[in-house]
PDB file of C-alpha atoms and ligand atoms in Angstrom:
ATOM      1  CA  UNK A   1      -6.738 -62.301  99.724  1.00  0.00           C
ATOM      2  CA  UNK A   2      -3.727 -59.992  98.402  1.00  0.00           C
ATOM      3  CA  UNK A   3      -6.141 -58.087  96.338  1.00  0.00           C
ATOM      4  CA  UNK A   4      -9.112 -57.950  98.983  1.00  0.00           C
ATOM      5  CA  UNK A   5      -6.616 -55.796 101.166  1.00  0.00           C
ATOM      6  CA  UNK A   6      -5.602 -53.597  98.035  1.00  0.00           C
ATOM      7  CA  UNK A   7      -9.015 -52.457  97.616  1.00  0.00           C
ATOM      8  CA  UNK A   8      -9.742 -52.055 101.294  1.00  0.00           C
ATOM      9  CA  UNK A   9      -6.608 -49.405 101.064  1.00  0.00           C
ATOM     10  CA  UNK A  10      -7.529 -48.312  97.994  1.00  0.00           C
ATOM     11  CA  UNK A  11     -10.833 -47.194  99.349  1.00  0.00           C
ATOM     12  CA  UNK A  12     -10.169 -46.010 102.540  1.00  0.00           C
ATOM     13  CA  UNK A  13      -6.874 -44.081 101.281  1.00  0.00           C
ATOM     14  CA  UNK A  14      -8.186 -42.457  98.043  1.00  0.00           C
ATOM     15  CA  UNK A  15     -10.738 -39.854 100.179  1.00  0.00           C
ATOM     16  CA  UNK A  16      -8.143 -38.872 102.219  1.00  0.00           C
ATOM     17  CA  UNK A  17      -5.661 -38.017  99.682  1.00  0.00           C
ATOM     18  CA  UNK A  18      -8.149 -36.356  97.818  1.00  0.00           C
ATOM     19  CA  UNK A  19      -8.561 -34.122 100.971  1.00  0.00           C
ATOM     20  CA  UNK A  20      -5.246 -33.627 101.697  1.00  0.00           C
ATOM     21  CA  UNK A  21      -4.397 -32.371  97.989  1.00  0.00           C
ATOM     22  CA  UNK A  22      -7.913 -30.013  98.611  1.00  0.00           C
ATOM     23  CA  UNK A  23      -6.766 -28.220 101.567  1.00  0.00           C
ATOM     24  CA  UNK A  24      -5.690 -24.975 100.419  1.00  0.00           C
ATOM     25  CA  UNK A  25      -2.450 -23.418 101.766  1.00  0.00           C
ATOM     26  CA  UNK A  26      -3.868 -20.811 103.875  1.00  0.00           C
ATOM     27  CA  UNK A  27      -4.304 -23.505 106.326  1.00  0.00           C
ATOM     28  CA  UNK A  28      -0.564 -23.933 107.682  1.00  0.00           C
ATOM     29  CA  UNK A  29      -0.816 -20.255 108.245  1.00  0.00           C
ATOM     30  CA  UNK A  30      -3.808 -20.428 110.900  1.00  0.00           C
ATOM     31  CA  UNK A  31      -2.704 -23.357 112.272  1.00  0.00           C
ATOM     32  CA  UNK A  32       0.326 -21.076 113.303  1.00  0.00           C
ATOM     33  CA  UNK A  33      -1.344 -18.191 114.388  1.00  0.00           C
ATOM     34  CA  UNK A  34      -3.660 -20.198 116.546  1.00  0.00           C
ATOM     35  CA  UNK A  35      -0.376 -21.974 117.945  1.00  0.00           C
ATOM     36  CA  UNK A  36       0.944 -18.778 119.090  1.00  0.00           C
ATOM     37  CA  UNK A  37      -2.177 -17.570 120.441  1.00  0.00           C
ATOM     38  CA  UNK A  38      -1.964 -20.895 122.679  1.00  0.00           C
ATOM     39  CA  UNK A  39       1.249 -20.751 124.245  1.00  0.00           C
ATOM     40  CA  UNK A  40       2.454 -17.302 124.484  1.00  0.00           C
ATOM     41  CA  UNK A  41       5.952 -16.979 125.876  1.00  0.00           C
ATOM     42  CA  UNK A  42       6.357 -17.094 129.731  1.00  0.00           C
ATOM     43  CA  UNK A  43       9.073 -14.783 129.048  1.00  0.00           C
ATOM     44  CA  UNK A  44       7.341 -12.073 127.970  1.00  0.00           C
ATOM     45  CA  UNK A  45       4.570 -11.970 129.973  1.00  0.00           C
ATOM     46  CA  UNK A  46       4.569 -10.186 133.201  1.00  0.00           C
ATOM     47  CA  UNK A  47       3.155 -11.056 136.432  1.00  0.00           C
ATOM     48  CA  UNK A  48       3.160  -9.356 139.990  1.00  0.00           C
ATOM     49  CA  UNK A  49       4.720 -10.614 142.797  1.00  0.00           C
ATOM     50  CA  UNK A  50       5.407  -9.529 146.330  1.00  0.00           C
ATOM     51  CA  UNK A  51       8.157  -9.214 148.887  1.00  0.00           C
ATOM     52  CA  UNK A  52       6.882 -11.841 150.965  1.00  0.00           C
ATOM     53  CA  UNK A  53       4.440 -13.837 149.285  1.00  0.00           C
ATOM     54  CA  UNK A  54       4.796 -17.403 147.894  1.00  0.00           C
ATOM     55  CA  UNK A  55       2.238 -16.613 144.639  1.00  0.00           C
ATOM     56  CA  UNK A  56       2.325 -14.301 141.689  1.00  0.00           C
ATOM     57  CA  UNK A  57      -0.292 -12.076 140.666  1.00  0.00           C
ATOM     58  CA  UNK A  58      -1.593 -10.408 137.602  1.00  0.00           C
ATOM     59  CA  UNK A  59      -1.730  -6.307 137.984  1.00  0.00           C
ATOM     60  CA  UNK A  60      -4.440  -5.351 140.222  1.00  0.00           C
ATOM     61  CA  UNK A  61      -4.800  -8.553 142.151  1.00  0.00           C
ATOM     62  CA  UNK A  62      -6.056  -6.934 146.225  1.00  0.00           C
ATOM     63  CA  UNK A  63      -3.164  -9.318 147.392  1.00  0.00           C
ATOM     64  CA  UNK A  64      -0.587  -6.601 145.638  1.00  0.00           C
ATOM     65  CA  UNK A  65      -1.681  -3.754 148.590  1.00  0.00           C
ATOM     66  CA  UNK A  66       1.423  -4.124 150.448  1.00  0.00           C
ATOM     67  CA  UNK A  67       4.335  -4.682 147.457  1.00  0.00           C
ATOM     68  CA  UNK A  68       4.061  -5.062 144.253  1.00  0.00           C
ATOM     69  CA  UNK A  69       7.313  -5.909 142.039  1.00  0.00           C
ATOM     70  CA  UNK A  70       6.675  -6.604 138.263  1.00  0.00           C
ATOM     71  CA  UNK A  71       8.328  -9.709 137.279  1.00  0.00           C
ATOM     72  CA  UNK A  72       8.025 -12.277 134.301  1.00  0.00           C
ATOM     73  CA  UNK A  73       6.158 -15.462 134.601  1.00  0.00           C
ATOM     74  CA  UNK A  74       9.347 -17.590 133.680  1.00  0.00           C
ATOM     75  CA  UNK A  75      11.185 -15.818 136.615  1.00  0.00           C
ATOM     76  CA  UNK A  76       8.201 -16.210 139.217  1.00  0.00           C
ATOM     77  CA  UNK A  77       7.804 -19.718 138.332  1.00  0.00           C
ATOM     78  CA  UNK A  78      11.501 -20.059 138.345  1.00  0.00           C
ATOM     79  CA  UNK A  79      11.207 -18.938 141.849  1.00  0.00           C
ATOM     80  CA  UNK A  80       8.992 -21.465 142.765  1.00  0.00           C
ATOM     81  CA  UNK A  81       6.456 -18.849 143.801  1.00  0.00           C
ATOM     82  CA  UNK A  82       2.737 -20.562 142.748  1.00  0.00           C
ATOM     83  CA  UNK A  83      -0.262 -18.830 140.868  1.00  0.00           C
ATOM     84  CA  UNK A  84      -2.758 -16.840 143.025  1.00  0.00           C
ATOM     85  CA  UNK A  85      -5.992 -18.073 143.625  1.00  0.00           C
ATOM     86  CA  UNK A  86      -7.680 -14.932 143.410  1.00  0.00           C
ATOM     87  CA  UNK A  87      -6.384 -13.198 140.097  1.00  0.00           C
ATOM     88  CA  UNK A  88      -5.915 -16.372 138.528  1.00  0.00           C
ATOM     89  CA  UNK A  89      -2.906 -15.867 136.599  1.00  0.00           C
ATOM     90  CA  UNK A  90      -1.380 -17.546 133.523  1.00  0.00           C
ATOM     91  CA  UNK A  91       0.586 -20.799 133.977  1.00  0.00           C
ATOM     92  CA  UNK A  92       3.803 -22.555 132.595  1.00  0.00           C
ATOM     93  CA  UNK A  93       2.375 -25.384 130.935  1.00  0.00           C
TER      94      UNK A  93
HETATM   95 ZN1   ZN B   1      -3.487 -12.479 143.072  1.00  0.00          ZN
END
């Protein structure tokens, strides 16, 4: 019984060992890279908003005509202001 289970481990833990200990160490460096790409900081990324308006905008949005006052993401957000629905811009996740 005891040594059924063994070999069931055995088996099913041996390949992926084998590919763990394969991988070469480039890969934690990607894996990184590929993080950062993925959640850029809301802090540094500016968005548009307006004196009046209740959304943020990226630059050039047509809803930035009447004011347009840079700003950061994490302050628009902050300021419970929403993302536009026509410039579509980037979102706190
Ligand atoms: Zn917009």
């Amino acid at each position: 019984m005891m040594k059924r289970l063994l070999l069931v481990l055995l088996v099913v833990l041996l390949p992926a060992l084998g590919f763990v200990s394969l991988t070469p160490t480039v890969a934690p460096l990607s894996v990184d890279a590929f993080a950062a790409q993925k959640q850029p900081d809301p802090e540094t990324i500016t968005v548009y908003i307006t004196r009046t308006g209740q959304k943020y905008h990226r630059d050039g949005c047509r809803s930035l005509s009447r004011s347009r006052i840079a700003s950061t993401l994490k302050e628009a957000v902050e300021r419970g202001l929403g993302p536009c629905g026509v410039c579509k811009p980037p979102t706190i996740k």
